[in-house]
């Protein structure tokens, strides 16, 4: 008779639950009809990441991670979402634009691609050291779904949010693999994010200024 | 206490009787609560019993070309709902003699057979609305099936069996087994499944009179008299059975009788009803705070349930979560 696997401890269960909620938020971003709600979901996901960093810092006694958690809270939960929300308010666009697929098919496709990510990561000879094993697979799924968000939603906001949340997925993977990464490297990630915000901000302003829409379907109107 | 002990068979009969007798009361409480939340006074809690009594006294009208299936459908469905309480933990933590007769999948098959019988009886009438209801119920039933299968897989991975009693024991075992991610995901997916199968918003407005939005409700249109009573009684029993599964297997399997003593078994009945009324209150609040999905958007709801169920299996399979 098959034997049931052991029950995870409440720490690893809790950590997995946080990462799962982050992945589910990614799915919610994929289907959110309003640009504003996508950005709020991103802020919520980043909050999850900060919580994750704090819990790893507390259990592994890595003081650097407290700094990372605080920095990413300020940047990703407060600054970046408020900048993008302000840009959106100026643009006066509510709907995040058309999808290339129906919601149910998008979610099914995302499920398929997450399963792929799970199995690929599971077959690699790498193991999460500081977090439970499943978090690495979940982070891979998060990254792949973020790609899908960028590909399937045809508007600038979704592409920006997809890119930002991609960074969240990469950060979770880095926490799982190498929590002892020097702080300077982690902070460099965050500065990359700031650069991306500036780039996407310029893109949103310019695109909206020229074509009065945020949909990338209108990009070909810019041909000279 | 050296009290009197009940025979296992007696307890098993008591499980069935609990579901049969108290299912209309649950519907009554939910209807009353719903009315209060909407600012109406609402019907009496015992109203479903009066309705059943009235319907059983009325005559049965059969559509012109309907055959024996029309009359057999409601009876078969009712019998199916009588069988399921034998398989699931309604009152006790320990399995009863016939508890091993079928697993979760077996119980789901019997519920599916009941739905099939009702749909067949509705299709037999030749009435367009009843047929529309039965075709929709079958379609959406097929779409929600994958989620159910993955919930069963989760149970199988957690307990190495697929018996509801073992899942309930696993849930009760410790706090970390109650809050493990796989269990939470499966419980949430099952919650969505119950929402769908009891015909609640966001899938269906169960108190609506608008035929075009109906799924399950439309199937009983052509039935009357005792047959309609059996259908109504059956659907409230199905509701209580699904609540029992949600409560006593996934969400809160506490307060069940741990021994065969008369006192603890009898005490388990009011505890179960209290929990069922609580779940009913949650469903009512959901009913009153969301709007119904458009028919072609229901697939999004199914996709969400499937997402949760498949993530539960993945987390277990690859991470032991």
Short mmCIF file of C-alpha atoms in Angstrom, two decimals:
data_model
loop_
_atom_site.label_atom_id
_atom_site.label_comp_id
_atom_site.label_asym_id
_atom_site.label_seq_id
_atom_site.Cartn_x
_atom_site.Cartn_y
_atom_site.Cartn_z
CA UNK A 1 0.00 0.00 0.00
CA UNK A 2 1.27 3.47 -0.83
CA UNK A 3 2.50 5.56 2.03
CA UNK A 4 1.32 9.12 2.50
CA UNK A 5 4.08 11.74 2.37
CA UNK A 6 4.93 13.46 5.65
CA UNK A 7 3.06 16.60 6.58
CA UNK A 8 5.20 19.72 6.07
CA UNK A 9 6.09 21.79 9.12
CA UNK A 10 4.05 24.90 9.67
CA UNK A 11 7.00 27.10 8.58
CA UNK A 12 7.40 25.42 5.19
CA UNK A 13 3.62 25.16 4.83
CA UNK A 14 3.27 28.87 5.53
CA UNK A 15 6.08 29.83 3.14
CA UNK A 16 4.59 27.66 0.40
CA UNK A 17 1.21 29.25 1.02
CA UNK A 18 2.71 32.75 0.55
CA UNK A 19 4.39 31.76 -2.72
CA UNK A 20 1.18 30.06 -3.86
CA UNK A 21 -0.79 33.23 -3.19
CA UNK A 22 1.81 35.13 -5.22
CA UNK A 23 1.30 32.69 -8.10
CA UNK A 24 -2.49 32.96 -7.82
CA UNK A 25 -2.10 36.76 -7.91
CA UNK A 26 -0.18 36.34 -11.14
CA UNK A 27 -3.16 34.41 -12.56
CA UNK A 28 -5.48 37.14 -11.32
CA UNK A 29 -3.39 39.75 -13.14
CA UNK A 30 -3.75 37.67 -16.28
CA UNK A 31 -7.53 37.94 -16.15
CA UNK A 32 -8.08 41.33 -14.44
CA UNK A 33 -10.10 43.50 -16.82
CA UNK A 34 -9.09 46.86 -15.31
CA UNK A 35 -5.58 48.27 -15.59
CA UNK A 36 -5.89 49.71 -12.09
CA UNK A 37 -6.71 46.36 -10.55
CA UNK A 38 -3.71 44.79 -12.30
CA UNK A 39 -1.44 47.30 -10.60
CA UNK A 40 -3.08 46.77 -7.20
CA UNK A 41 -2.60 43.04 -7.64
CA UNK A 42 1.05 43.66 -8.42
CA UNK A 43 1.40 45.68 -5.22
CA UNK A 44 -0.24 42.82 -3.30
CA UNK A 45 2.11 40.29 -4.88
CA UNK A 46 5.12 42.43 -3.92
CA UNK A 47 3.79 42.59 -0.38
CA UNK A 48 3.87 38.79 -0.42
CA UNK A 49 7.50 38.90 -1.49
CA UNK A 50 8.43 41.26 1.34
CA UNK A 51 6.71 38.93 3.81
CA UNK A 52 8.61 36.01 2.37
CA UNK A 53 11.94 37.85 2.73
CA UNK A 54 11.14 38.71 6.34
CA UNK A 55 10.23 35.13 7.20
CA UNK A 56 13.44 33.80 5.63
CA UNK A 57 15.45 36.48 7.42
CA UNK A 58 13.90 35.57 10.74
CA UNK A 59 14.41 31.82 10.44
CA UNK A 60 17.90 31.86 8.92
CA UNK A 61 19.20 34.88 10.84
CA UNK A 62 20.18 36.80 7.71
CA UNK A 63 19.99 40.48 8.63
CA UNK A 64 20.64 41.60 5.04
CA UNK A 65 17.27 40.23 4.06
CA UNK A 66 15.47 42.63 6.42
CA UNK A 67 17.00 45.49 4.42
CA UNK A 68 15.93 43.81 1.17
CA UNK A 69 12.40 43.32 2.52
CA UNK A 70 12.16 46.95 3.59
CA UNK A 71 13.58 48.25 0.29
CA UNK A 72 11.31 46.08 -1.82
CA UNK A 73 8.32 47.08 0.31
CA UNK A 74 9.01 50.78 -0.25
CA UNK A 75 9.75 50.39 -3.96
CA UNK A 76 7.43 47.66 -5.15
CA UNK A 77 4.44 48.09 -2.84
CA UNK A 78 4.41 51.90 -2.58
CA UNK A 79 6.52 53.79 -5.13
CA UNK A 80 6.17 51.83 -8.37
CA UNK A 81 2.41 51.19 -8.13
CA UNK A 82 1.70 54.80 -7.21
CA UNK A 83 3.80 56.09 -10.15
CA UNK A 84 2.04 53.80 -12.62
CA UNK A 85 -1.38 54.60 -11.13
CA UNK A 86 -0.63 58.32 -11.52
CA UNK A 87 0.39 57.78 -15.15
CA UNK A 88 -2.86 55.92 -15.70
CA UNK A 89 -4.88 58.69 -14.09
CA UNK A 90 -3.30 61.16 -16.53
CA UNK A 91 -4.03 58.86 -19.43
CA UNK A 92 -7.68 58.40 -18.31
CA UNK A 93 -7.79 54.82 -19.51
CA UNK A 94 -9.71 52.26 -17.49
CA UNK A 95 -9.98 49.05 -19.45
CA UNK A 96 -6.70 47.26 -19.91
CA UNK A 97 -7.42 46.54 -23.56
CA UNK A 98 -8.42 43.47 -25.46
CA UNK A 99 -7.13 39.97 -24.83
CA UNK A 100 -5.89 37.81 -27.61
CA UNK A 101 -7.74 34.82 -26.13
CA UNK A 102 -10.81 34.26 -23.96
CA UNK A 103 -10.25 34.25 -20.21
CA UNK A 104 -10.86 30.53 -19.71
CA UNK A 105 -8.50 29.56 -22.53
CA UNK A 106 -5.89 31.97 -21.20
CA UNK A 107 -6.11 30.40 -17.74
CA UNK A 108 -5.94 26.87 -19.18
CA UNK A 109 -2.90 27.82 -21.26
CA UNK A 110 -1.29 29.34 -18.18
CA UNK A 111 -2.03 26.16 -16.20
CA UNK A 112 -0.40 24.07 -18.93
CA UNK A 113 2.66 26.27 -19.02
CA UNK A 114 2.96 26.28 -15.20
CA UNK A 115 2.81 22.49 -15.16
CA UNK A 116 5.61 22.52 -17.74
CA UNK A 117 7.65 24.87 -15.56
CA UNK A 118 7.01 22.73 -12.49
CA UNK A 119 8.23 19.57 -14.16
CA UNK A 120 11.25 21.19 -15.80
CA UNK A 121 12.41 22.65 -12.49
CA UNK A 122 11.61 19.37 -10.72
CA UNK A 123 13.86 17.43 -13.09
CA UNK A 124 16.79 19.84 -12.73
CA UNK A 125 19.47 18.86 -10.22
CA UNK A 126 19.03 22.09 -8.25
CA UNK A 127 17.33 22.27 -4.88
CA UNK A 128 16.00 25.16 -2.93
CA UNK A 129 18.23 25.46 0.12
CA UNK A 130 16.53 27.99 2.32
CA UNK A 131 12.92 27.40 1.31
CA UNK A 132 10.75 24.30 0.76
CA UNK A 133 11.34 22.50 -2.55
CA UNK A 134 8.03 23.43 -4.13
CA UNK A 135 8.82 27.18 -4.03
CA UNK A 136 11.33 26.87 -6.85
CA UNK A 137 8.75 25.26 -9.11
CA UNK A 138 6.19 27.85 -8.07
CA UNK A 139 8.64 30.66 -8.89
CA UNK A 140 9.29 29.13 -12.33
CA UNK A 141 5.53 28.94 -12.91
CA UNK A 142 5.22 32.58 -11.84
CA UNK A 143 7.88 33.65 -14.36
CA UNK A 144 6.24 31.68 -17.20
CA UNK A 145 2.77 33.06 -16.45
CA UNK A 146 4.28 36.56 -16.40
CA UNK A 147 5.63 35.90 -19.90
CA UNK A 148 2.15 34.81 -20.93
CA UNK A 149 0.72 38.03 -19.48
CA UNK A 150 3.12 40.06 -21.62
CA UNK A 151 2.35 38.04 -24.72
CA UNK A 152 -1.42 37.60 -24.50
CA UNK A 153 -2.58 41.00 -23.28
CA UNK A 154 -2.17 43.66 -25.89
CA UNK A 155 -1.71 46.83 -23.88
CA UNK A 156 1.20 48.73 -22.42
CA UNK A 157 0.05 48.45 -18.79
CA UNK A 158 -0.17 44.65 -18.92
CA UNK A 159 3.28 44.50 -20.46
CA UNK A 160 4.71 46.74 -17.76
CA UNK A 161 2.95 44.80 -14.97
CA UNK A 162 4.01 41.52 -16.56
CA UNK A 163 7.62 42.67 -16.60
CA UNK A 164 7.49 43.88 -12.99
CA UNK A 165 5.92 40.67 -11.72
CA UNK A 166 8.49 38.71 -13.69
CA UNK A 167 11.02 40.39 -11.45
CA UNK A 168 9.03 39.21 -8.41
CA UNK A 169 9.23 35.64 -9.68
CA UNK A 170 12.98 35.92 -10.21
CA UNK A 171 13.38 37.34 -6.70
CA UNK A 172 11.48 34.41 -5.17
CA UNK A 173 13.68 32.00 -7.11
CA UNK A 174 16.80 33.79 -5.90
CA UNK A 175 15.53 33.66 -2.30
CA UNK A 176 14.93 29.95 -2.66
CA UNK A 177 18.29 29.17 -4.27
CA UNK A 178 20.69 31.60 -2.68
CA UNK A 179 19.30 33.51 0.26
CA UNK A 180 22.86 34.50 1.14
CA UNK A 181 23.32 36.46 -2.07
CA UNK A 182 25.19 39.69 -1.28
CA UNK A 183 22.82 42.54 -0.61
CA UNK A 184 24.40 44.64 -3.37
CA UNK A 185 23.27 42.13 -6.03
CA UNK A 186 19.70 42.10 -4.75
CA UNK A 187 19.65 45.88 -4.65
CA UNK A 188 20.98 45.97 -8.22
CA UNK A 189 17.84 43.97 -9.21
CA UNK A 190 15.69 46.62 -7.61
CA UNK A 191 17.48 49.39 -9.52
CA UNK A 192 16.88 47.49 -12.73
CA UNK A 193 13.23 47.64 -11.81
CA UNK A 194 13.44 51.41 -11.36
CA UNK A 195 14.97 51.78 -14.81
CA UNK A 196 12.17 49.62 -16.20
CA UNK A 197 9.59 51.85 -14.54
CA UNK A 198 11.11 54.91 -16.20
CA UNK A 199 11.21 53.18 -19.59
CA UNK A 200 7.63 51.95 -19.35
CA UNK A 201 6.53 55.33 -18.05
CA UNK A 202 8.03 57.04 -21.09
CA UNK A 203 6.49 54.41 -23.37
CA UNK A 204 3.04 54.86 -21.82
CA UNK A 205 3.18 58.66 -22.05
CA UNK A 206 4.53 58.72 -25.60
CA UNK A 207 2.21 56.02 -26.88
CA UNK A 208 -0.84 57.55 -25.27
CA UNK A 209 0.15 61.03 -26.40
CA UNK A 210 0.35 59.93 -30.02
CA UNK A 211 -2.47 57.45 -30.36
CA UNK A 212 -4.83 58.26 -27.41
CA UNK A 213 -4.82 54.62 -26.42
CA UNK A 214 -2.68 52.20 -24.45
CA UNK A 215 -3.37 49.26 -26.72
CA UNK A 216 -0.32 47.93 -28.52
CA UNK A 217 -2.55 47.04 -31.46
CA UNK A 218 -2.25 50.73 -32.37
CA UNK A 219 1.53 50.60 -32.50
CA UNK A 220 1.61 50.12 -36.25
CA UNK A 221 -0.04 53.51 -36.65
CA UNK A 222 3.29 55.02 -35.68
CA UNK A 223 4.92 53.99 -38.94
CA UNK A 224 6.24 57.00 -40.73
CA UNK B 1 -19.82 7.14 31.24
CA UNK B 2 -20.91 3.57 30.80
CA UNK B 3 -23.88 4.58 28.69
CA UNK B 4 -25.72 2.52 26.15
CA UNK B 5 -23.88 1.91 22.90
CA UNK B 6 -25.63 1.97 19.56
CA UNK B 7 -25.08 -0.75 17.00
CA UNK B 8 -23.04 0.46 13.98
CA UNK B 9 -25.97 -0.31 11.69
CA UNK B 10 -28.26 1.85 13.79
CA UNK B 11 -25.81 4.74 13.53
CA UNK B 12 -25.66 4.25 9.80
CA UNK B 13 -29.44 4.42 9.52
CA UNK B 14 -29.32 7.48 11.75
CA UNK B 15 -26.89 9.13 9.29
CA UNK B 16 -29.35 8.66 6.44
CA UNK B 17 -32.27 9.82 8.58
CA UNK B 18 -30.37 12.95 9.63
CA UNK B 19 -29.90 13.93 6.00
CA UNK B 20 -33.47 13.02 5.00
CA UNK B 21 -35.16 14.77 7.90
CA UNK B 22 -33.07 17.91 8.27
CA UNK B 23 -32.31 18.74 4.63
CA UNK B 24 -35.52 20.80 4.15
CA UNK B 25 -34.76 22.65 7.41
CA UNK B 26 -31.40 23.72 5.98
CA UNK B 27 -33.13 25.05 2.86
CA UNK B 28 -35.62 26.84 5.10
CA UNK B 29 -32.93 28.47 7.22
CA UNK B 30 -31.03 29.60 4.11
CA UNK B 31 -34.17 31.03 2.50
CA UNK B 32 -35.06 32.86 5.72
CA UNK B 33 -31.53 34.25 6.11
CA UNK B 34 -31.44 35.35 2.51
CA UNK B 35 -34.71 37.21 2.91
CA UNK B 36 -33.46 38.93 6.08
CA UNK B 37 -30.28 40.04 4.30
CA UNK B 38 -32.40 41.54 1.54
CA UNK B 39 -34.60 43.38 4.03
CA UNK B 40 -37.62 41.08 3.65
CA UNK B 41 -39.31 39.12 6.41
CA UNK B 42 -38.97 35.86 4.55
CA UNK B 43 -40.80 32.55 4.84
CA UNK B 44 -40.97 30.41 7.96
CA UNK B 45 -37.99 28.16 8.55
CA UNK B 46 -40.35 25.17 8.37
CA UNK B 47 -41.91 26.32 5.09
CA UNK B 48 -40.12 23.66 2.95
CA UNK B 49 -41.83 20.94 5.04
CA UNK B 50 -45.27 22.50 4.45
CA UNK B 51 -44.45 22.75 0.74
CA UNK B 52 -43.50 19.08 0.61
CA UNK B 53 -46.62 18.05 2.51
CA UNK B 54 -48.78 20.08 0.12
CA UNK B 55 -47.10 18.66 -2.98
CA UNK B 56 -47.47 15.07 -1.77
CA UNK B 57 -51.26 15.60 -1.50
CA UNK B 58 -51.56 16.95 -5.06
CA UNK B 59 -52.19 14.94 -8.20
CA UNK B 60 -49.45 14.15 -10.71
CA UNK B 61 -49.79 15.47 -14.24
CA UNK B 62 -47.74 13.76 -16.93
CA UNK B 63 -46.95 15.44 -20.28
CA UNK B 64 -48.67 13.80 -23.21
CA UNK B 65 -45.79 11.89 -24.78
CA UNK B 66 -43.70 11.25 -21.68
CA UNK B 67 -42.92 7.62 -20.89
CA UNK B 68 -41.95 5.82 -17.71
CA UNK B 69 -38.59 7.66 -17.51
CA UNK B 70 -40.50 10.79 -16.54
CA UNK B 71 -41.76 9.16 -13.35
CA UNK B 72 -38.68 7.03 -12.68
CA UNK B 73 -36.18 9.93 -12.79
CA UNK B 74 -37.13 11.66 -9.53
CA UNK B 75 -37.45 8.32 -7.71
CA UNK B 76 -34.02 7.09 -8.87
CA UNK B 77 -32.46 10.44 -7.93
CA UNK B 78 -34.04 10.31 -4.48
CA UNK B 79 -32.72 6.80 -3.92
CA UNK B 80 -29.24 7.91 -4.96
CA UNK B 81 -29.35 10.68 -2.37
CA UNK B 82 -30.35 8.06 0.22
CA UNK B 83 -27.29 5.98 -0.60
CA UNK B 84 -24.59 8.68 -0.39
CA UNK B 85 -24.95 9.33 3.39
CA UNK B 86 -23.94 5.70 3.94
CA UNK B 87 -20.52 6.42 2.48
CA UNK B 88 -19.53 9.72 4.08
CA UNK B 89 -18.79 10.79 7.65
CA UNK B 90 -22.06 12.43 8.67
CA UNK B 91 -22.05 11.72 12.41
CA UNK B 92 -19.01 9.60 13.33
CA UNK B 93 -15.26 9.84 13.03
CA UNK B 94 -14.92 6.07 12.61
CA UNK B 95 -16.02 4.26 9.46
CA UNK B 96 -19.33 2.41 9.66
CA UNK B 97 -19.88 -1.07 8.14
CA UNK B 98 -20.98 0.15 4.71
CA UNK B 99 -18.55 3.10 4.74
CA UNK B 100 -16.01 1.15 2.70
CA UNK B 101 -18.56 0.30 0.04
CA UNK B 102 -17.41 3.25 -2.06
CA UNK B 103 -14.78 5.97 -1.98
CA UNK B 104 -15.12 9.70 -2.71
CA UNK B 105 -15.24 8.95 -6.41
CA UNK B 106 -17.96 6.35 -5.80
CA UNK B 107 -20.02 8.94 -3.91
CA UNK B 108 -19.48 11.42 -6.74
CA UNK B 109 -20.62 8.81 -9.27
CA UNK B 110 -23.82 8.20 -7.33
CA UNK B 111 -24.48 11.97 -7.15
CA UNK B 112 -23.74 12.09 -10.89
CA UNK B 113 -26.21 9.25 -11.50
CA UNK B 114 -28.86 11.24 -9.62
CA UNK B 115 -28.18 14.30 -11.79
CA UNK B 116 -28.35 12.10 -14.88
CA UNK B 117 -31.70 10.61 -13.84
CA UNK B 118 -33.20 14.07 -13.26
CA UNK B 119 -31.81 15.33 -16.57
CA UNK B 120 -33.23 12.33 -18.39
CA UNK B 121 -36.65 12.84 -16.81
CA UNK B 122 -36.53 16.51 -17.82
CA UNK B 123 -35.52 15.65 -21.38
CA UNK B 124 -38.40 13.17 -21.56
CA UNK B 125 -41.01 15.90 -21.12
CA UNK B 126 -40.31 17.53 -24.49
CA UNK B 127 -40.66 20.96 -22.90
CA UNK B 128 -38.01 23.35 -24.27
CA UNK B 129 -37.12 24.92 -20.92
CA UNK B 130 -36.73 21.64 -19.09
CA UNK B 131 -34.57 20.30 -21.91
CA UNK B 132 -32.50 23.47 -21.93
CA UNK B 133 -31.94 23.04 -18.20
CA UNK B 134 -30.92 19.41 -18.50
CA UNK B 135 -28.56 20.08 -21.40
CA UNK B 136 -26.91 22.95 -19.52
CA UNK B 137 -26.64 20.94 -16.32
CA UNK B 138 -24.91 18.12 -18.18
CA UNK B 139 -22.54 20.50 -20.01
CA UNK B 140 -21.43 22.38 -16.92
CA UNK B 141 -21.31 19.14 -14.96
CA UNK B 142 -18.80 17.83 -17.48
CA UNK B 143 -16.77 21.04 -17.22
CA UNK B 144 -16.54 20.92 -13.42
CA UNK B 145 -15.61 17.21 -13.43
CA UNK B 146 -11.82 17.72 -13.94
CA UNK B 147 -11.66 19.84 -10.78
CA UNK B 148 -13.40 17.07 -8.82
CA UNK B 149 -10.94 14.51 -10.17
CA UNK B 150 -7.96 16.61 -9.13
CA UNK B 151 -9.45 17.09 -5.65
CA UNK B 152 -9.72 13.30 -5.41
CA UNK B 153 -6.08 13.02 -6.54
CA UNK B 154 -5.11 15.46 -3.79
CA UNK B 155 -6.93 13.36 -1.21
CA UNK B 156 -5.24 10.26 -2.59
CA UNK B 157 -1.79 11.86 -2.34
CA UNK B 158 -2.41 13.15 1.17
CA UNK B 159 -3.89 10.00 2.71
CA UNK B 160 -2.71 7.26 0.33
CA UNK B 161 -6.37 6.19 0.12
CA UNK B 162 -9.39 7.86 -1.34
CA UNK B 163 -11.81 7.30 1.48
CA UNK B 164 -13.48 10.38 2.96
CA UNK B 165 -13.00 9.08 6.53
CA UNK B 166 -9.23 9.08 6.11
CA UNK B 167 -9.17 12.58 4.64
CA UNK B 168 -11.23 13.78 7.61
CA UNK B 169 -8.76 12.11 9.98
CA UNK B 170 -5.85 13.74 8.12
CA UNK B 171 -7.52 17.15 8.43
CA UNK B 172 -8.08 16.59 12.15
CA UNK B 173 -4.59 15.27 12.80
CA UNK B 174 -2.72 18.51 13.51
CA UNK B 175 -2.78 22.21 12.84
CA UNK B 176 0.01 22.01 10.25
CA UNK B 177 -1.94 19.37 8.32
CA UNK B 178 -4.99 21.64 8.34
CA UNK B 179 -3.13 24.67 7.01
CA UNK B 180 -0.83 22.86 4.58
CA UNK B 181 -1.16 24.57 1.18
CA UNK B 182 -2.38 21.49 -0.67
CA UNK B 183 -5.22 21.02 1.79
CA UNK B 184 -6.23 24.68 1.68
CA UNK B 185 -6.24 24.65 -2.13
CA UNK B 186 -8.27 21.44 -2.33
CA UNK B 187 -10.75 22.72 0.27
CA UNK B 188 -11.15 25.99 -1.63
CA UNK B 189 -11.62 24.14 -4.92
CA UNK B 190 -14.24 21.93 -3.28
CA UNK B 191 -15.97 25.04 -1.94
CA UNK B 192 -16.25 26.38 -5.50
CA UNK B 193 -17.52 22.98 -6.59
CA UNK B 194 -20.27 23.04 -3.95
CA UNK B 195 -21.15 26.58 -5.02
CA UNK B 196 -21.62 25.25 -8.55
CA UNK B 197 -23.46 22.07 -7.64
CA UNK B 198 -25.96 23.73 -5.32
CA UNK B 199 -26.83 26.25 -8.02
CA UNK B 200 -25.64 29.37 -6.22
CA UNK B 201 -24.41 32.71 -7.47
CA UNK B 202 -22.07 33.26 -9.35
CA UNK B 203 -23.20 30.23 -11.38
CA UNK B 204 -26.97 30.35 -11.02
CA UNK B 205 -29.58 32.50 -9.31
CA UNK B 206 -31.43 29.77 -7.46
CA UNK B 207 -34.50 31.86 -6.56
CA UNK B 208 -34.84 33.38 -10.01
CA UNK B 209 -37.93 33.01 -12.17
CA UNK B 210 -36.12 33.93 -15.36
CA UNK B 211 -35.85 30.79 -17.47
CA UNK B 212 -32.94 31.90 -19.63
CA UNK B 213 -30.50 32.06 -16.72
CA UNK B 214 -31.58 28.75 -15.22
CA UNK B 215 -29.52 25.61 -15.11
CA UNK B 216 -30.62 23.15 -12.43
CA UNK B 217 -33.89 24.85 -11.54
CA UNK B 218 -35.34 24.56 -15.03
CA UNK B 219 -35.24 20.79 -14.98
CA UNK B 220 -38.21 20.41 -12.64
CA UNK B 221 -40.56 22.59 -14.72
CA UNK B 222 -42.84 19.85 -16.01
CA UNK B 223 -43.03 17.77 -12.85
CA UNK B 224 -45.89 18.19 -10.41
CA UNK B 225 -47.36 16.68 -7.29
CA UNK B 226 -45.41 13.95 -5.46
CA UNK B 227 -42.78 13.77 -8.21
CA UNK B 228 -42.01 17.47 -7.82
CA UNK B 229 -41.90 16.95 -4.06
CA UNK B 230 -39.32 14.19 -4.52
CA UNK B 231 -37.25 16.46 -6.78
CA UNK B 232 -37.35 19.34 -4.31
CA UNK B 233 -36.61 17.12 -1.35
CA UNK B 234 -33.82 15.46 -3.31
CA UNK B 235 -32.20 18.73 -4.25
CA UNK B 236 -32.21 19.91 -0.63
CA UNK B 237 -30.73 16.55 0.40
CA UNK B 238 -28.04 16.96 -2.23
CA UNK B 239 -27.30 20.38 -0.77
CA UNK B 240 -26.96 18.98 2.76
CA UNK B 241 -24.81 16.07 1.49
CA UNK B 242 -22.41 18.45 -0.25
CA UNK B 243 -22.27 20.66 2.86
CA UNK B 244 -21.51 17.59 4.97
CA UNK B 245 -18.67 16.66 2.63
CA UNK B 246 -17.30 20.20 2.73
CA UNK B 247 -17.59 20.44 6.53
CA UNK B 248 -16.79 16.94 7.75
CA UNK B 249 -14.08 16.07 5.24
CA UNK B 250 -12.28 19.30 4.37
CA UNK B 251 -13.18 22.36 6.41
CA UNK B 252 -14.14 21.49 10.00
CA UNK B 253 -14.36 17.79 10.84
CA UNK B 254 -14.65 18.51 14.54
CA UNK B 255 -17.58 17.68 16.83
CA UNK B 256 -18.23 14.26 15.33
CA UNK B 257 -18.97 11.30 17.57
CA UNK B 258 -15.78 9.46 18.46
CA UNK B 259 -17.54 6.48 20.06
CA UNK B 260 -20.77 4.57 19.70
CA UNK B 261 -22.26 5.96 22.92
CA UNK B 262 -25.83 7.20 22.49
CA UNK B 263 -25.06 10.61 23.93
CA UNK B 264 -22.14 11.47 21.66
CA UNK B 265 -23.91 10.21 18.52
CA UNK B 266 -27.06 12.18 19.31
CA UNK B 267 -24.98 15.25 20.18
CA UNK B 268 -23.28 15.04 16.78
CA UNK B 269 -26.60 15.81 15.05
CA UNK B 270 -27.14 19.35 16.41
CA UNK B 271 -23.41 20.09 16.03
CA UNK B 272 -23.55 19.06 12.38
CA UNK B 273 -26.68 21.14 11.80
CA UNK B 274 -25.10 24.18 13.45
CA UNK B 275 -22.05 23.86 11.19
CA UNK B 276 -24.27 23.37 8.13
CA UNK B 277 -26.27 26.50 9.02
CA UNK B 278 -22.95 28.36 9.34
CA UNK B 279 -21.84 27.24 5.90
CA UNK B 280 -25.29 28.14 4.59
CA UNK B 281 -24.84 31.64 6.05
CA UNK B 282 -21.52 32.00 4.19
CA UNK B 283 -23.17 30.90 0.94
CA UNK B 284 -26.01 33.35 1.53
CA UNK B 285 -23.61 36.23 2.04
CA UNK B 286 -21.82 35.29 -1.20
CA UNK B 287 -25.22 35.06 -2.89
CA UNK B 288 -26.04 38.59 -1.79
CA UNK B 289 -22.70 40.24 -2.51
CA UNK B 290 -21.86 39.02 -6.01
CA UNK B 291 -23.72 39.10 -9.27
CA UNK B 292 -24.45 36.11 -11.44
CA UNK B 293 -21.93 35.42 -14.18
CA UNK B 294 -23.18 35.52 -17.74
CA UNK B 295 -23.78 32.01 -19.02
CA UNK B 296 -20.75 32.03 -21.30
CA UNK B 297 -18.53 33.38 -18.53
CA UNK B 298 -19.26 30.42 -16.25
CA UNK B 299 -16.29 28.68 -17.85
CA UNK B 300 -14.08 31.27 -16.10
CA UNK B 301 -15.44 30.07 -12.77
CA UNK B 302 -14.75 26.46 -13.76
CA UNK B 303 -11.22 27.43 -14.84
CA UNK B 304 -10.61 29.02 -11.43
CA UNK B 305 -11.75 25.86 -9.62
CA UNK B 306 -9.57 23.75 -11.90
CA UNK B 307 -6.58 26.02 -11.29
CA UNK B 308 -6.87 25.59 -7.51
CA UNK B 309 -7.33 21.82 -7.74
CA UNK B 310 -4.43 21.26 -10.13
CA UNK B 311 -2.12 23.48 -8.05
CA UNK B 312 -2.96 21.35 -5.01
CA UNK B 313 -1.83 18.22 -6.83
CA UNK B 314 1.31 19.91 -8.22
CA UNK B 315 2.40 21.25 -4.85
CA UNK B 316 1.96 17.79 -3.34
CA UNK B 317 3.54 15.90 -6.18
CA UNK B 318 6.63 18.03 -6.54
CA UNK B 319 7.15 19.51 -3.13
CA UNK B 320 5.37 17.38 -0.57
CA UNK B 321 3.31 20.45 0.42
#
